[in-house]
PDB file of C-alpha atoms in Angstrom:
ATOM      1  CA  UNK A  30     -17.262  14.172  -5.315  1.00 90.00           C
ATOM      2  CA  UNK A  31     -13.531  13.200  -5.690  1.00 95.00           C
ATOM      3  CA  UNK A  32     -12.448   9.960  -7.110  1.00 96.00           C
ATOM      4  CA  UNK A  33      -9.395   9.256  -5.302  1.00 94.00           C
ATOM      5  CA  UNK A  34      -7.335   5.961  -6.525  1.00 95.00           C
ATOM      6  CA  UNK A  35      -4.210   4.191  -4.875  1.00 93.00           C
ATOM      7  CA  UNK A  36      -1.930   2.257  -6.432  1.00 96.00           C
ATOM      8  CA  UNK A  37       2.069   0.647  -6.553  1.00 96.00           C
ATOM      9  CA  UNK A  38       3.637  -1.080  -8.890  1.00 96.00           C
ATOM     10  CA  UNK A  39       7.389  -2.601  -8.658  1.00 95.00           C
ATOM     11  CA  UNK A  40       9.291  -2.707 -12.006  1.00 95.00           C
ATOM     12  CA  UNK A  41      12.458  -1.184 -13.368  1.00 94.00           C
ATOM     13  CA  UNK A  42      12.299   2.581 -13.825  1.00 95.00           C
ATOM     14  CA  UNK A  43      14.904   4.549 -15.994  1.00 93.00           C
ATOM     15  CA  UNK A  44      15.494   8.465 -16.324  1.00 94.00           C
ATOM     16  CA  UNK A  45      13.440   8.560 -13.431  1.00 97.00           C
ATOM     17  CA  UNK A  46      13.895  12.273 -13.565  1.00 97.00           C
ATOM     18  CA  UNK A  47      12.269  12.671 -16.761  1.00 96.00           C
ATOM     19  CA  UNK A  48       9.346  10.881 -15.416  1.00 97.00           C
ATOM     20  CA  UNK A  49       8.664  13.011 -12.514  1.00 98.00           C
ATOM     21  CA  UNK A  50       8.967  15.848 -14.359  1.00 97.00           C
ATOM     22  CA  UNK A  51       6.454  14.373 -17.166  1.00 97.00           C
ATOM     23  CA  UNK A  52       3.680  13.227 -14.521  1.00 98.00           C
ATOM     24  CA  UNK A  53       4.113  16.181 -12.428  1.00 98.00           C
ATOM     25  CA  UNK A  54       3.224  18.916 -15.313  1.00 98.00           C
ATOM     26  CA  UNK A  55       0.072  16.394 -16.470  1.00 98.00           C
ATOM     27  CA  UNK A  56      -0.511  16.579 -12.869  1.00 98.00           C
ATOM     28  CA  UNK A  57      -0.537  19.415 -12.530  1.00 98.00           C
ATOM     29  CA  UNK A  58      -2.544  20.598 -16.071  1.00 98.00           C
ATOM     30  CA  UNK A  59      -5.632  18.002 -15.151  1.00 98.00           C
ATOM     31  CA  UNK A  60      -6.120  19.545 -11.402  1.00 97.00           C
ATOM     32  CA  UNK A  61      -5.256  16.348  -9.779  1.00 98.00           C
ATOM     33  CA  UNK A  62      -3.429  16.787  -5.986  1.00 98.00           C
ATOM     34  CA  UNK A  63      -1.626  13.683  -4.085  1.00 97.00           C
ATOM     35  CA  UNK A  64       1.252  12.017  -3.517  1.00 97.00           C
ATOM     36  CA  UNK A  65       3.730   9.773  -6.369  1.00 98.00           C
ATOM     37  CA  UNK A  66       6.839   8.344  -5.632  1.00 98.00           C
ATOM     38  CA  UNK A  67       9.244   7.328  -7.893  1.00 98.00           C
ATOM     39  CA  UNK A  68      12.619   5.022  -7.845  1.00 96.00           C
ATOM     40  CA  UNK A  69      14.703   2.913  -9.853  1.00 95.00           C
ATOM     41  CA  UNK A  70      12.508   0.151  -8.035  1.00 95.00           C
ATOM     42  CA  UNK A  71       9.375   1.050  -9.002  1.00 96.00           C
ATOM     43  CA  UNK A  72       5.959   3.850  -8.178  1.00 98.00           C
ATOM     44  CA  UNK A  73       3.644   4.039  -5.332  1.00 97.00           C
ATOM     45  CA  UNK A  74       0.861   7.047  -4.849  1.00 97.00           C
ATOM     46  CA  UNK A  75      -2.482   8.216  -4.232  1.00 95.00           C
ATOM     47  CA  UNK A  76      -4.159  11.103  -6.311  1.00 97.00           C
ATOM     48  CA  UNK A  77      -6.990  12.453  -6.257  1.00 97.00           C
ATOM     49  CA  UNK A  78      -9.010  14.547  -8.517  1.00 98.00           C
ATOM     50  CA  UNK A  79     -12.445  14.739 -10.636  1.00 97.00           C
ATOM     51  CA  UNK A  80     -13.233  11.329 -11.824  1.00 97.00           C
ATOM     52  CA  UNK A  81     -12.952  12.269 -15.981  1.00 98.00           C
ATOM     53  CA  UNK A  82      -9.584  13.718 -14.758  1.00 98.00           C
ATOM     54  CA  UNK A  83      -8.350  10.399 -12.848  1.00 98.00           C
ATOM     55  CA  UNK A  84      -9.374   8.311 -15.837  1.00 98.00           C
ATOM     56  CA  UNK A  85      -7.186  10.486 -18.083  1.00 98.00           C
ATOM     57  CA  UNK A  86      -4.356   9.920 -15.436  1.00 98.00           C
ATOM     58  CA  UNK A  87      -4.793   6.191 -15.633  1.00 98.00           C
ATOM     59  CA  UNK A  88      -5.270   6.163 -19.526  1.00 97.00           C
ATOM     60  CA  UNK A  89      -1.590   8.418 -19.759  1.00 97.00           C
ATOM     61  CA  UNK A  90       0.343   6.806 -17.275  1.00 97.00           C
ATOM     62  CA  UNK A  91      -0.460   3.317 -18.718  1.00 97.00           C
ATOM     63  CA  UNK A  92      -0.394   4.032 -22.757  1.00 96.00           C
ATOM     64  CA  UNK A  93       2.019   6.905 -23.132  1.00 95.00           C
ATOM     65  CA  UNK A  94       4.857   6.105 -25.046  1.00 94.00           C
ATOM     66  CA  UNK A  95       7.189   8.418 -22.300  1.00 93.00           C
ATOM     67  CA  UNK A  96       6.743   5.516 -19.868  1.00 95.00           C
ATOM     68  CA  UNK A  97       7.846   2.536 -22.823  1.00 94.00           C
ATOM     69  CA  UNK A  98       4.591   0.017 -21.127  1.00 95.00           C
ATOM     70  CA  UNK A  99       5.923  -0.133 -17.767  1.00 96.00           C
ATOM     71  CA  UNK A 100       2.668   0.634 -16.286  1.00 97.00           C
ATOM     72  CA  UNK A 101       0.238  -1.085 -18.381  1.00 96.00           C
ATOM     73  CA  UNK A 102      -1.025  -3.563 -15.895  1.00 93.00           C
ATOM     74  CA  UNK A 103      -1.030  -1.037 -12.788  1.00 95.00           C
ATOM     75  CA  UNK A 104      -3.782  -1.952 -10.662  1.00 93.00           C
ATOM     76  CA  UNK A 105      -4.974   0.518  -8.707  1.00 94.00           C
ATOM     77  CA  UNK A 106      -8.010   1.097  -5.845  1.00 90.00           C
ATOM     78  CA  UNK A 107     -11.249   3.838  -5.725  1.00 90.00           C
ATOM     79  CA  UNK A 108     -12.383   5.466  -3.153  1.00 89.00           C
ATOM     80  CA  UNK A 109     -14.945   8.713  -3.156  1.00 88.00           C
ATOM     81  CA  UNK A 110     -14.330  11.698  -0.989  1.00 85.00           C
ATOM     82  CA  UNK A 111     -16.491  15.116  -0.771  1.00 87.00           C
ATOM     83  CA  UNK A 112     -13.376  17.042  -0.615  1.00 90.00           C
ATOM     84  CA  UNK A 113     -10.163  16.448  -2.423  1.00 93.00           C
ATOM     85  CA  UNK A 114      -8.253  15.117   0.494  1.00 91.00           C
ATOM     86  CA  UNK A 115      -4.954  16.412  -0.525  1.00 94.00           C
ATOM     87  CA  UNK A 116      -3.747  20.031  -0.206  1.00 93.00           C
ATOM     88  CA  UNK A 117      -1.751  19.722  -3.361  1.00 96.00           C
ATOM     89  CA  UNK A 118       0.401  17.241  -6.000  1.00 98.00           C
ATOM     90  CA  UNK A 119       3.754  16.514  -5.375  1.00 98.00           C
ATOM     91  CA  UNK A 120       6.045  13.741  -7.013  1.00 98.00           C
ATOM     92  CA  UNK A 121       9.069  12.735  -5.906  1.00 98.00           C
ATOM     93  CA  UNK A 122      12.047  10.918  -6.457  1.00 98.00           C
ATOM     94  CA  UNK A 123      13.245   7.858  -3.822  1.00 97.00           C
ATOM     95  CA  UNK A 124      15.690   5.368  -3.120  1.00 95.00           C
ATOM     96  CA  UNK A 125      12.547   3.085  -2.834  1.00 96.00           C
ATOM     97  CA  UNK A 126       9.102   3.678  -3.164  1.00 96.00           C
ATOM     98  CA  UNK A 127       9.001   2.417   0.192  1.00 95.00           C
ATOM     99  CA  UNK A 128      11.997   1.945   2.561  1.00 95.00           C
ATOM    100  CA  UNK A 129      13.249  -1.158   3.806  1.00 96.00           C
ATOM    101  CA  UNK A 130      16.384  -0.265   4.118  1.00 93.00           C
ATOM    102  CA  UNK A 131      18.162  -3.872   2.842  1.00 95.00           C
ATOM    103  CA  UNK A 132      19.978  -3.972   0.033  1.00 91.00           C
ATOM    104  CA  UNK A 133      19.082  -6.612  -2.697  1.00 89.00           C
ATOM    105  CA  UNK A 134      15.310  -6.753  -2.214  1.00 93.00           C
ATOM    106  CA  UNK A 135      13.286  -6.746  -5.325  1.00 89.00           C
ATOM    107  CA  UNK A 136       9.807  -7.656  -5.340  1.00 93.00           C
ATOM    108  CA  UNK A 137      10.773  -7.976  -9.242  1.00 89.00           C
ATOM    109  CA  UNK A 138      12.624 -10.740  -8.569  1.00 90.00           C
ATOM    110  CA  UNK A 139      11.054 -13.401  -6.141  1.00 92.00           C
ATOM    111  CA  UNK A 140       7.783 -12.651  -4.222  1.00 95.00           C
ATOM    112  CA  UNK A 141       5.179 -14.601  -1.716  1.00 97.00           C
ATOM    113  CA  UNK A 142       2.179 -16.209  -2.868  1.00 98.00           C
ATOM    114  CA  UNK A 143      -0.876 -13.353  -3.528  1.00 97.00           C
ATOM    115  CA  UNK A 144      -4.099 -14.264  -1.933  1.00 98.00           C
ATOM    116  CA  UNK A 145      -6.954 -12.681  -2.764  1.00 97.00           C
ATOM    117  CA  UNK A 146      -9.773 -11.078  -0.586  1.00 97.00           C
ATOM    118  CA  UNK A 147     -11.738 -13.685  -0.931  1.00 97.00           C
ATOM    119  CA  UNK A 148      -9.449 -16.478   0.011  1.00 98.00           C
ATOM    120  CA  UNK A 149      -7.836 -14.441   3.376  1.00 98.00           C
ATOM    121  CA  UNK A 150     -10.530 -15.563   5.836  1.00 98.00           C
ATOM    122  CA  UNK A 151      -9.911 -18.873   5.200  1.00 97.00           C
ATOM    123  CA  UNK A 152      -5.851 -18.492   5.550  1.00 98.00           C
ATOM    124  CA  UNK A 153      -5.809 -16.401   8.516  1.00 98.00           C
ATOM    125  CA  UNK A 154      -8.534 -18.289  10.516  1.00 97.00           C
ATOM    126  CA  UNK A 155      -5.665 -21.395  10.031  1.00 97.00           C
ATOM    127  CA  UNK A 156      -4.552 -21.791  13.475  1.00 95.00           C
ATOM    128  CA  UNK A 157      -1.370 -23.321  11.798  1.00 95.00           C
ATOM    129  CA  UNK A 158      -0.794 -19.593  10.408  1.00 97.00           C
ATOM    130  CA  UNK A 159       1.270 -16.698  11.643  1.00 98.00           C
ATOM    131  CA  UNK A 160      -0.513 -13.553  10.700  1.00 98.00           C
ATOM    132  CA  UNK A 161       1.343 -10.117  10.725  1.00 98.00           C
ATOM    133  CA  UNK A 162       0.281  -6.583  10.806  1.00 98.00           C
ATOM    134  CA  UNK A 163       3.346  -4.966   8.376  1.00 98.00           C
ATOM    135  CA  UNK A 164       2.292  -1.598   9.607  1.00 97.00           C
ATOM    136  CA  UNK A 165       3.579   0.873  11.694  1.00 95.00           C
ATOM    137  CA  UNK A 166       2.044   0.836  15.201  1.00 94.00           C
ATOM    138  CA  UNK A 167       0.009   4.126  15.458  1.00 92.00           C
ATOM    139  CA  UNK A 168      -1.815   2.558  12.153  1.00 95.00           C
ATOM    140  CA  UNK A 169      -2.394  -1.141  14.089  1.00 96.00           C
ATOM    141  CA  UNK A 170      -3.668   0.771  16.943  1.00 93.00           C
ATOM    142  CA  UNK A 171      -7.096   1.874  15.149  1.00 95.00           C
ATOM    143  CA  UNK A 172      -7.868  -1.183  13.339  1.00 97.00           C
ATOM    144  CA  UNK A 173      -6.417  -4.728  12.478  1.00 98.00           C
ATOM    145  CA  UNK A 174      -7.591  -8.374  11.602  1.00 98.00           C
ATOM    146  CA  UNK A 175      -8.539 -10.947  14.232  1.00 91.00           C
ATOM    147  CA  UNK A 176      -5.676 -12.841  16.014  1.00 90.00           C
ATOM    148  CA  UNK A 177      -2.884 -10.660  13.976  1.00 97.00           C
ATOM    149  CA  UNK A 178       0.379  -9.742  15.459  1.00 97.00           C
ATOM    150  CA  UNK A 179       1.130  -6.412  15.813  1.00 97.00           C
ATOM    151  CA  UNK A 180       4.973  -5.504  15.780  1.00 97.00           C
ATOM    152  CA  UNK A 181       5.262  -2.803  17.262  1.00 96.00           C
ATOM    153  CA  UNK A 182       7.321  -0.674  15.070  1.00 97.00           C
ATOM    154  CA  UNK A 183       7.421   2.932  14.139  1.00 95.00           C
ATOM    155  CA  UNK A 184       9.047   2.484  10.956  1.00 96.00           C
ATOM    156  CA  UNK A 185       8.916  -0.364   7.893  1.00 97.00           C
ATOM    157  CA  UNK A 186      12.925   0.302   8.099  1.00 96.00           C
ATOM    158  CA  UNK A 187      12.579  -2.034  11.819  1.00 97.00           C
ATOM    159  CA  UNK A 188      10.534  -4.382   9.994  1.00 97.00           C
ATOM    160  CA  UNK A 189      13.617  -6.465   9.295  1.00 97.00           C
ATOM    161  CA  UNK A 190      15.351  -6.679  13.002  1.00 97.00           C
ATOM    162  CA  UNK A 191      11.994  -7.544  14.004  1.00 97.00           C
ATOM    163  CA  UNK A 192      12.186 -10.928  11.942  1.00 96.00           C
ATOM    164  CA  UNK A 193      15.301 -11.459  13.448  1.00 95.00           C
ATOM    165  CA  UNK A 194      14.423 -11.614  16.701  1.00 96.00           C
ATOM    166  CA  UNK A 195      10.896 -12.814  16.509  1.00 96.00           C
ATOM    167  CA  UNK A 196      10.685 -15.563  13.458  1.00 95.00           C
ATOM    168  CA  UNK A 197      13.828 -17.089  13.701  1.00 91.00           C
ATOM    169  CA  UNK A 198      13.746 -20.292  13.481  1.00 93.00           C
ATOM    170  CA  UNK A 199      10.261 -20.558  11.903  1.00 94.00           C
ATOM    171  CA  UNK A 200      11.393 -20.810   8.454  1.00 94.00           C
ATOM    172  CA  UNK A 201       8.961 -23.893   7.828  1.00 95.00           C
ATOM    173  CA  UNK A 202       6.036 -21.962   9.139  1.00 96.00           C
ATOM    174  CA  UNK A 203       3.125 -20.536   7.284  1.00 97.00           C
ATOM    175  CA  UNK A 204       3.356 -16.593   7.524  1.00 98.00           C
ATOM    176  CA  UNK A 205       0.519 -14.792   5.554  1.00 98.00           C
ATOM    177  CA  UNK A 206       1.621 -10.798   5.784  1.00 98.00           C
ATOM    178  CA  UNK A 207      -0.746  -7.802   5.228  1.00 98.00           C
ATOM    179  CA  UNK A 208      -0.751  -3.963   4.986  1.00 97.00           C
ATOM    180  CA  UNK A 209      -2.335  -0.923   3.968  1.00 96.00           C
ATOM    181  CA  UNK A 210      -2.432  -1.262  -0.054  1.00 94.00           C
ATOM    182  CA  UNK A 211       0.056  -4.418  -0.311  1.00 95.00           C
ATOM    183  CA  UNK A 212       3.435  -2.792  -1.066  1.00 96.00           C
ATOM    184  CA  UNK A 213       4.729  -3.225   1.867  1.00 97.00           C
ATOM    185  CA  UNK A 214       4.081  -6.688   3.043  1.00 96.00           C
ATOM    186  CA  UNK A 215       5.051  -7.509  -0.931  1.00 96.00           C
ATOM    187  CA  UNK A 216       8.364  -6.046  -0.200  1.00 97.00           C
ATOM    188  CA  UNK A 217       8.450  -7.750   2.951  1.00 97.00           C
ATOM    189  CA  UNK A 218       7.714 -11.629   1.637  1.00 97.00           C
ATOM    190  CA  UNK A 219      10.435 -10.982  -1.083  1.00 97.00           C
ATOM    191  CA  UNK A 220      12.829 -10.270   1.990  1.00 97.00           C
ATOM    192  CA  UNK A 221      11.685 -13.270   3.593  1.00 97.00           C
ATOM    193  CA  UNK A 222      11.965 -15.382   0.940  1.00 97.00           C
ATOM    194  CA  UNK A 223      15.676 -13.982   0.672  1.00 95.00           C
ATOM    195  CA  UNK A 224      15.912 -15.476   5.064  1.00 95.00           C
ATOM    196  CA  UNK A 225      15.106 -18.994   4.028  1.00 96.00           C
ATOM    197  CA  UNK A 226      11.105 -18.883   4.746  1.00 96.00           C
ATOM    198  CA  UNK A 227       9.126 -21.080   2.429  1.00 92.00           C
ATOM    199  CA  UNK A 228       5.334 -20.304   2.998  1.00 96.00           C
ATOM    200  CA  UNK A 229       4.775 -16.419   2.476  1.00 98.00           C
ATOM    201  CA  UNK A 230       1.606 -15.253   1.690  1.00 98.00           C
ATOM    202  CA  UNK A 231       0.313 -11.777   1.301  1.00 98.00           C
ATOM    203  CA  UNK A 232      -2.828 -10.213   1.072  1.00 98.00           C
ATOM    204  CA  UNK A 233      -3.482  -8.780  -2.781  1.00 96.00           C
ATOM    205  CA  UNK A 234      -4.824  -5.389  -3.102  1.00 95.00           C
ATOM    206  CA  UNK A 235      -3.875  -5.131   0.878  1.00 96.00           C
ATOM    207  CA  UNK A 236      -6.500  -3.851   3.466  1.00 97.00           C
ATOM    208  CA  UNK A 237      -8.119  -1.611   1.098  1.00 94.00           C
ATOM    209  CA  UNK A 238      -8.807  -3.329  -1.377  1.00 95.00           C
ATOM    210  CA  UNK A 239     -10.307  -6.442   1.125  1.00 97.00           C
ATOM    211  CA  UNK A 240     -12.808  -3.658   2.676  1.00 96.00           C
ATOM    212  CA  UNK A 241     -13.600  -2.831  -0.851  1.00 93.00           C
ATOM    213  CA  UNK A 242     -14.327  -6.543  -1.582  1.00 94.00           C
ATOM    214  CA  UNK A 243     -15.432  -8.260   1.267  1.00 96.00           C
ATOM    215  CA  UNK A 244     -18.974  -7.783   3.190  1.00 95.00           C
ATOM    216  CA  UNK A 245     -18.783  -6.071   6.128  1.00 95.00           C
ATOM    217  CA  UNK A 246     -21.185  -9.260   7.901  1.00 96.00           C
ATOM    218  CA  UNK A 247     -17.677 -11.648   6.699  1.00 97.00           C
ATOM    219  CA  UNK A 248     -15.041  -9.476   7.370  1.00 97.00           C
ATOM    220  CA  UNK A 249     -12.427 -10.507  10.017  1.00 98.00           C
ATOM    221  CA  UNK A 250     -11.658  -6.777  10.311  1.00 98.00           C
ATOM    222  CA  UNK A 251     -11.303  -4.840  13.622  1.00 97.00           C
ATOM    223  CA  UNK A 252     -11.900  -1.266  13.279  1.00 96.00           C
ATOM    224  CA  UNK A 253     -10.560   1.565  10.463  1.00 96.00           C
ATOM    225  CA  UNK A 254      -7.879   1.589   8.413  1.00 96.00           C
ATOM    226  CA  UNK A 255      -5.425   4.535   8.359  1.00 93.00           C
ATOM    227  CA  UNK A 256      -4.565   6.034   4.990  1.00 91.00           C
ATOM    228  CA  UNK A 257      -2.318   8.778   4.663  1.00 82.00           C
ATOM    229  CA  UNK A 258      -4.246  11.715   3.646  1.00 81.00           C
ATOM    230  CA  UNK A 259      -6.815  14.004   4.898  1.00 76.00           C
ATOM    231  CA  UNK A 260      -9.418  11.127   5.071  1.00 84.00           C
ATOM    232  CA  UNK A 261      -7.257  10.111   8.121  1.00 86.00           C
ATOM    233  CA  UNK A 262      -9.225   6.640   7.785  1.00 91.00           C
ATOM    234  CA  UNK A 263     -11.959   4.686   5.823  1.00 91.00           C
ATOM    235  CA  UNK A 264     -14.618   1.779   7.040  1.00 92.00           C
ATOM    236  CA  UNK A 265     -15.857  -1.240   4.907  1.00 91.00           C
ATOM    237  CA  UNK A 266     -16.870  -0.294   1.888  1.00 88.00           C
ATOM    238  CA  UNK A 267     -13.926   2.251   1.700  1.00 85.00           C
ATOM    239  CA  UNK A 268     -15.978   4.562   3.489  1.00 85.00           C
ATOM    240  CA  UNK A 269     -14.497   7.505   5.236  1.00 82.00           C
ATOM    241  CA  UNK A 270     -13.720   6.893   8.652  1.00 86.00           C
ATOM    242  CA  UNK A 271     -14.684   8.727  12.488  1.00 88.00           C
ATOM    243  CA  UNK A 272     -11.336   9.423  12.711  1.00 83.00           C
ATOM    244  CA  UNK A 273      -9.026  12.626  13.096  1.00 83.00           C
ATOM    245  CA  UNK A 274      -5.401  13.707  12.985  1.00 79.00           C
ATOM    246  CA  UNK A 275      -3.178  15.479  15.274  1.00 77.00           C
ATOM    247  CA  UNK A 276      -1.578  18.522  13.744  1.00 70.00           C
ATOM    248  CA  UNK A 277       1.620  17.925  16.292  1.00 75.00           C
ATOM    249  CA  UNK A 278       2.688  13.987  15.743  1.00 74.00           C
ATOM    250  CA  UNK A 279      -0.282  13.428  13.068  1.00 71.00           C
ATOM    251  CA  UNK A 280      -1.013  10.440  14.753  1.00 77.00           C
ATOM    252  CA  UNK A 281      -4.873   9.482  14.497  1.00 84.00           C
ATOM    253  CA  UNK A 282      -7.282  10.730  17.221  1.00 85.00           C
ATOM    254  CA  UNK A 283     -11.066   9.280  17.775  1.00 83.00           C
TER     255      UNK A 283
END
């Protein structure tokens, strides 16, 4: 069995360079295959490897002296696979570890208020609350939550025209966000926040970490969640999913 773990944490990064090149070779040495991205904003990734080998990642990455305690609280999420879903490890440098595309966004500065698993139910089920899928549509279209609005976009990068034209105006509203692992409906509150809107919420931990937490006989979810690896998608429980991929447009195929 592989342990896989995903994880993102926003904080400023220096001689980013020197830090790819660091994690990469340990990477590398300890068998461990996945994805890391790294930018003066922060890292996001998922790795995957033998479990003593994760914990060794997780141990380095938050007590090495190379990284001067910028990762020490990294949270991060399990899940098991039979195969190590990743082909092999690759870390690489970005403008951000997940595009928005605006400048002057900084989770690090100003964020919405986390809510954990096991205080979303009650948010959502509001009727007072607009609820929004941060995803990118081919992800939406295999699972969601109940009554959540789906905006249609391809990228995260449209994320921001869609506010324009479809929350203006509701600054005073209650908006409770969600995604895949958090980071990008994090990034998202801090640019609302930054448009005037008062009550952000986001879901800590994101989907995964609310399959991973809540009971399946509770859970408002509809469906699978995507992930972006060879699992394609995982059930409650962080289960792997029914799902395929399409080796054309790698969208997901049932």
């Amino acid at each position: 069995m592989f342990l896989t773990i995903t994880f993102y944490h926003f904080v400023s990064l220096e001689r980013i360079q020197v830090l790819q090149s660091f994690i990469q070779e340990f990477c590398q040495k300890n068998h461990i295959k996945g994805t890391i991205l790294l930018a003066n904003e922060g890292i996001n990734g998922t790795i995957s490897g033998h479990k003593n080998n994760i914990l060794k990642f997780i141990k380095f990455i938050k007590t090495d002296s190379t990284f001067n305690s910028n990762f020490e609280n990294l949270e991060y999420k399990e899940s098991w696979a039979k195969k190590n879903p990743f082909y092999r490890m690759k870390v690489r440098l970005k403008k951000e570890i997940v595009t928005l595309g605006v400048k002057g966004i900084s989770p690090t500065d100003r964020v919405g208020k986390y809510v954990y698993p096991e205080d979303w139910n009650e948010l959502i089920e509001d009727p007072n609350t607009i609820v929004i899928d941060t995803r990118n549509y081919y992800e939406v279209g295999i699972g969601t939550f109940k009554n959540s609005i789906n905006p249609k976009i391809d990228t995260f990068r449209e994320f921001p025209s869609y506010l324009e034209k479809n929350l203006k105006g509701k600054e005073q509203k209650k908006v409770a966000m969600f995604c895949t692992g958090g980071i990008r409906c994090e990034k998202a509150t801090s640019l609302m926040l930054k448009r005037g809107f008062e009550n952000v919420y986001h879901l800590k931990g994101g989907i995964l970490k609310y399959l991973e937490t809540v009971p399946q006989e509770k859970s408002l979810w509809k469906g699978e969640c995507f992930v972006f690896d060879q699992r394609v998608a995982v059930t409650h429980g962080l289960d792997e999913g029914q799902y395929d991929q399409c080796f054309a447009c790698r969208h997901p195929l049932s």
